[in-house]
Coordinates of C-alpha atoms in Angstrom, one line a residue:
M1 CA 34.2 -10.9 44.8
G2 CA 36.1 -9.5 41.8
L3 CA 36.8 -13.0 40.6
V4 CA 33.1 -13.8 40.4
M5 CA 32.3 -10.7 38.4
G6 CA 35.4 -10.6 36.3
T7 CA 35.1 -14.0 34.7
F8 CA 31.5 -13.6 33.8
S9 CA 32.2 -10.1 32.5
M10 CA 34.8 -11.4 30.1
Q11 CA 32.5 -14.1 28.9
S12 CA 29.5 -11.7 28.5
S13 CA 31.1 -8.7 26.9
K14 CA 32.3 -10.3 23.6
Q15 CA 32.0 -8.1 20.6
V16 CA 28.7 -8.7 18.8
S17 CA 27.4 -7.2 15.6
Y18 CA 24.4 -4.9 15.8
H19 CA 23.3 -5.3 12.2
K20 CA 20.2 -7.4 12.9
D21 CA 16.9 -5.7 13.5
K22 CA 14.2 -6.5 16.1
A23 CA 12.4 -8.9 13.8
D24 CA 15.5 -10.9 13.5
D25 CA 16.0 -10.9 17.3
D26 CA 12.4 -12.1 17.8
L27 CA 12.9 -14.9 15.2
E28 CA 16.1 -16.0 16.9
M29 CA 14.4 -16.2 20.3
T30 CA 11.7 -18.6 18.9
M31 CA 14.3 -21.0 17.6
V32 CA 15.6 -22.3 20.9
C33 CA 14.3 -24.8 23.4
H34 CA 13.7 -22.1 26.0
R35 CA 12.3 -18.8 24.9
P36 CA 13.4 -16.0 27.3
E37 CA 11.1 -13.3 28.6
G38 CA 10.5 -10.3 26.3
L39 CA 13.2 -7.6 26.2
D40 CA 10.8 -5.0 27.6
Q41 CA 10.2 -7.1 30.7
L42 CA 13.9 -7.9 31.2
E43 CA 14.8 -4.3 30.7
A44 CA 12.3 -3.4 33.5
Q45 CA 13.7 -6.1 35.8
T46 CA 17.4 -5.4 35.3
N47 CA 19.8 -2.5 35.0
F48 CA 20.5 -3.2 31.3
S49 CA 19.2 -1.4 28.2
K50 CA 17.4 -3.2 25.5
R51 CA 20.5 -3.0 23.3
E52 CA 22.7 -4.4 26.0
L53 CA 20.2 -7.3 26.5
Q54 CA 20.3 -8.1 22.8
V55 CA 24.1 -8.3 22.9
L56 CA 24.1 -10.5 26.0
Y57 CA 21.4 -12.8 24.5
R58 CA 23.4 -13.4 21.4
G59 CA 26.5 -14.2 23.4
F60 CA 24.5 -16.5 25.7
K61 CA 22.9 -18.3 22.7
N62 CA 26.3 -18.8 21.0
E63 CA 27.5 -20.7 24.1
C64 CA 24.1 -22.4 24.8
P65 CA 22.0 -22.8 21.7
S66 CA 19.3 -24.6 23.6
G67 CA 18.6 -21.5 25.6
V68 CA 19.5 -23.1 29.0
V69 CA 22.7 -24.2 30.6
N70 CA 23.0 -27.3 32.7
E71 CA 25.8 -27.7 35.4
D72 CA 28.1 -29.7 33.2
T73 CA 28.1 -27.2 30.4
F74 CA 28.5 -24.4 32.9
K75 CA 31.6 -26.0 34.3
Q76 CA 33.0 -26.5 30.9
I77 CA 32.6 -22.8 30.0
Y78 CA 33.9 -21.6 33.3
S79 CA 36.9 -23.9 33.3
Q80 CA 38.2 -22.2 30.2
F81 CA 39.2 -19.2 32.3
F82 CA 41.4 -21.3 34.6
P83 CA 43.3 -23.8 32.4
H84 CA 46.0 -24.5 35.1
G85 CA 43.6 -25.4 37.9
D86 CA 40.4 -27.3 38.7
A87 CA 37.5 -24.9 38.6
S88 CA 34.8 -27.6 38.9
T89 CA 34.0 -27.2 42.6
Y90 CA 33.9 -23.4 42.5
A91 CA 31.8 -23.6 39.3
H92 CA 29.4 -25.8 41.2
Y93 CA 28.8 -23.2 43.9
L94 CA 28.6 -20.5 41.4
F95 CA 26.1 -22.4 39.3
N96 CA 23.9 -22.9 42.4
A97 CA 24.0 -19.1 43.0
F98 CA 22.8 -18.4 39.4
D99 CA 20.2 -21.2 39.6
T100 CA 18.0 -19.3 42.0
G101 CA 15.0 -21.5 41.2
H102 CA 17.0 -24.7 41.9
T103 CA 15.8 -26.2 38.6
G104 CA 19.2 -27.7 37.7
S105 CA 19.6 -25.3 34.8
I106 CA 20.3 -21.6 34.1
K107 CA 18.1 -19.7 31.8
F108 CA 18.9 -16.4 30.1
E109 CA 16.7 -14.6 32.6
D110 CA 18.7 -16.1 35.5
F111 CA 22.0 -15.1 33.9
V112 CA 21.1 -11.5 33.2
T113 CA 19.4 -11.0 36.5
A114 CA 22.6 -12.1 38.4
L115 CA 24.9 -10.2 36.0
S116 CA 22.8 -7.1 36.5
I117 CA 23.3 -7.3 40.2
L118 CA 27.1 -8.0 39.9
L119 CA 27.7 -5.3 37.3
R120 CA 25.1 -2.6 38.0
G121 CA 23.5 -3.4 41.3
S122 CA 23.9 -1.3 44.5
V123 CA 26.6 -2.2 47.0
T124 CA 24.0 -3.9 49.2
E125 CA 22.7 -6.0 46.3
K126 CA 26.2 -7.1 45.3
L127 CA 27.1 -8.1 48.9
Q128 CA 23.8 -9.9 49.3
W129 CA 24.5 -11.9 46.2
T130 CA 28.0 -12.8 47.3
F131 CA 26.7 -13.8 50.8
N132 CA 24.3 -16.2 49.1
L133 CA 27.1 -17.7 47.1
Y134 CA 29.0 -18.4 50.3
D135 CA 26.0 -19.6 52.2
I136 CA 26.1 -23.0 50.7
N137 CA 23.3 -24.7 52.7
R138 CA 21.0 -21.6 52.4
D139 CA 20.4 -21.4 56.2
G140 CA 21.1 -17.6 56.4
Y141 CA 24.5 -18.0 57.9
I142 CA 28.1 -18.6 56.7
N143 CA 29.9 -21.1 59.0
K144 CA 33.5 -22.1 59.0
E145 CA 32.9 -25.3 57.1
E146 CA 31.2 -23.5 54.2
M147 CA 33.9 -20.8 54.1
T148 CA 36.6 -23.5 54.1
D149 CA 34.9 -25.3 51.2
I150 CA 34.7 -22.0 49.2
V151 CA 38.3 -21.0 49.9
R152 CA 39.6 -24.5 49.0
A153 CA 37.6 -24.4 45.8
I154 CA 39.1 -21.0 44.9
Y155 CA 42.7 -22.3 45.6
D156 CA 42.0 -25.4 43.5
M157 CA 40.7 -23.2 40.7
M158 CA 43.8 -21.0 40.7
G159 CA 46.0 -24.1 40.4
K160 CA 49.5 -25.1 41.2
Y161 CA 51.0 -22.1 39.3
T162 CA 49.7 -19.6 41.8
Y163 CA 52.3 -17.1 42.9
P164 CA 53.5 -16.9 45.6
V165 CA 53.1 -20.6 46.2
L166 CA 50.4 -21.3 48.8
K167 CA 51.2 -23.1 52.0
T168 CA 49.1 -26.2 52.9
D169 CA 47.5 -24.3 55.8
A170 CA 46.6 -21.3 53.7
P171 CA 42.9 -22.1 53.5
K172 CA 42.6 -22.3 57.3
Q173 CA 44.5 -19.1 57.7
H174 CA 42.2 -17.4 55.2
V175 CA 39.1 -18.7 56.9
D176 CA 40.3 -17.7 60.4
A177 CA 41.1 -14.2 59.1
F178 CA 37.6 -14.0 57.5
F179 CA 35.9 -14.9 60.7
Q180 CA 38.1 -12.6 62.8
K181 CA 37.0 -9.8 60.6
M182 CA 33.4 -10.7 59.9
D183 CA 32.0 -12.5 63.0
K184 CA 31.3 -9.4 65.1
N185 CA 29.7 -11.2 68.0
R186 CA 32.0 -14.2 68.0
D187 CA 29.2 -16.8 67.8
G188 CA 30.9 -18.9 65.2
V189 CA 28.8 -17.9 62.2
V190 CA 28.5 -14.8 60.0
T191 CA 25.1 -13.3 59.4
L192 CA 24.2 -11.2 56.3
D193 CA 24.2 -8.0 58.4
E194 CA 27.7 -8.8 59.8
F195 CA 28.9 -9.6 56.3
I196 CA 27.6 -6.4 54.8
L197 CA 28.9 -4.2 57.6
S198 CA 32.4 -5.7 57.5
C199 CA 32.6 -5.4 53.8
Q200 CA 31.5 -1.8 53.9
E201 CA 34.3 -1.1 56.4
D202 CA 36.9 -2.5 54.0
E203 CA 38.1 0.0 51.4
N204 CA 39.7 -2.8 49.2
I205 CA 36.3 -4.6 49.0
M206 CA 34.5 -1.4 48.2
R207 CA 36.9 -0.7 45.4
S208 CA 36.5 -4.2 44.0
L209 CA 32.7 -3.7 43.8
Q210 CA 33.2 -0.9 41.3
L211 CA 35.7 -2.5 39.0
F212 CA 33.3 -4.0 36.5
E213 CA 30.5 -1.4 36.5
N214 CA 31.2 -0.2 33.0
V215 CA 32.4 -3.5 31.4
I216 CA 29.4 -3.8 29.0

């Protein structure tokens, strides 16, 4: 959970100058292929102030001048945080979680909406977003195959320099522990309610949800 929020927090909270006024911001927004929704509307839809949205927009535009991010670009950006591993598979799952409209691209609105949940959302909102990330086939359940794919993707992303060195059966052990904890009725799948309840019972998870609340 912290991994998801941490990497995007680092990317999004770069220092940006505040010297330009609103007219400059509006002009900038017209010079890209996709023009985001107005700041007033985004301010109402997210937990960010107008000033914070301006900072986030400039950082987003620096990385993605066209105003949208396709999956290949997303993977290239995300892989910068994990130079010793292969982040492509995990970035694929993360991209799909941000691309809520399944358009094959992430707009600024998609980006700040997700970031608003991860950084400033309620506990339930953060856990719902994470559940959707793990629910790869979007059927409303997390099964062992999906969780295994996610865990392997995370291990691939961390790379061979992970310490302590992971055993070959580590992904299976991780998934078994996940289901032992989360699958309350032992039916082989984890529902959203089971996921939220189990996470709320775990003090470490609850602390991790608060780590990045003031990052911007």
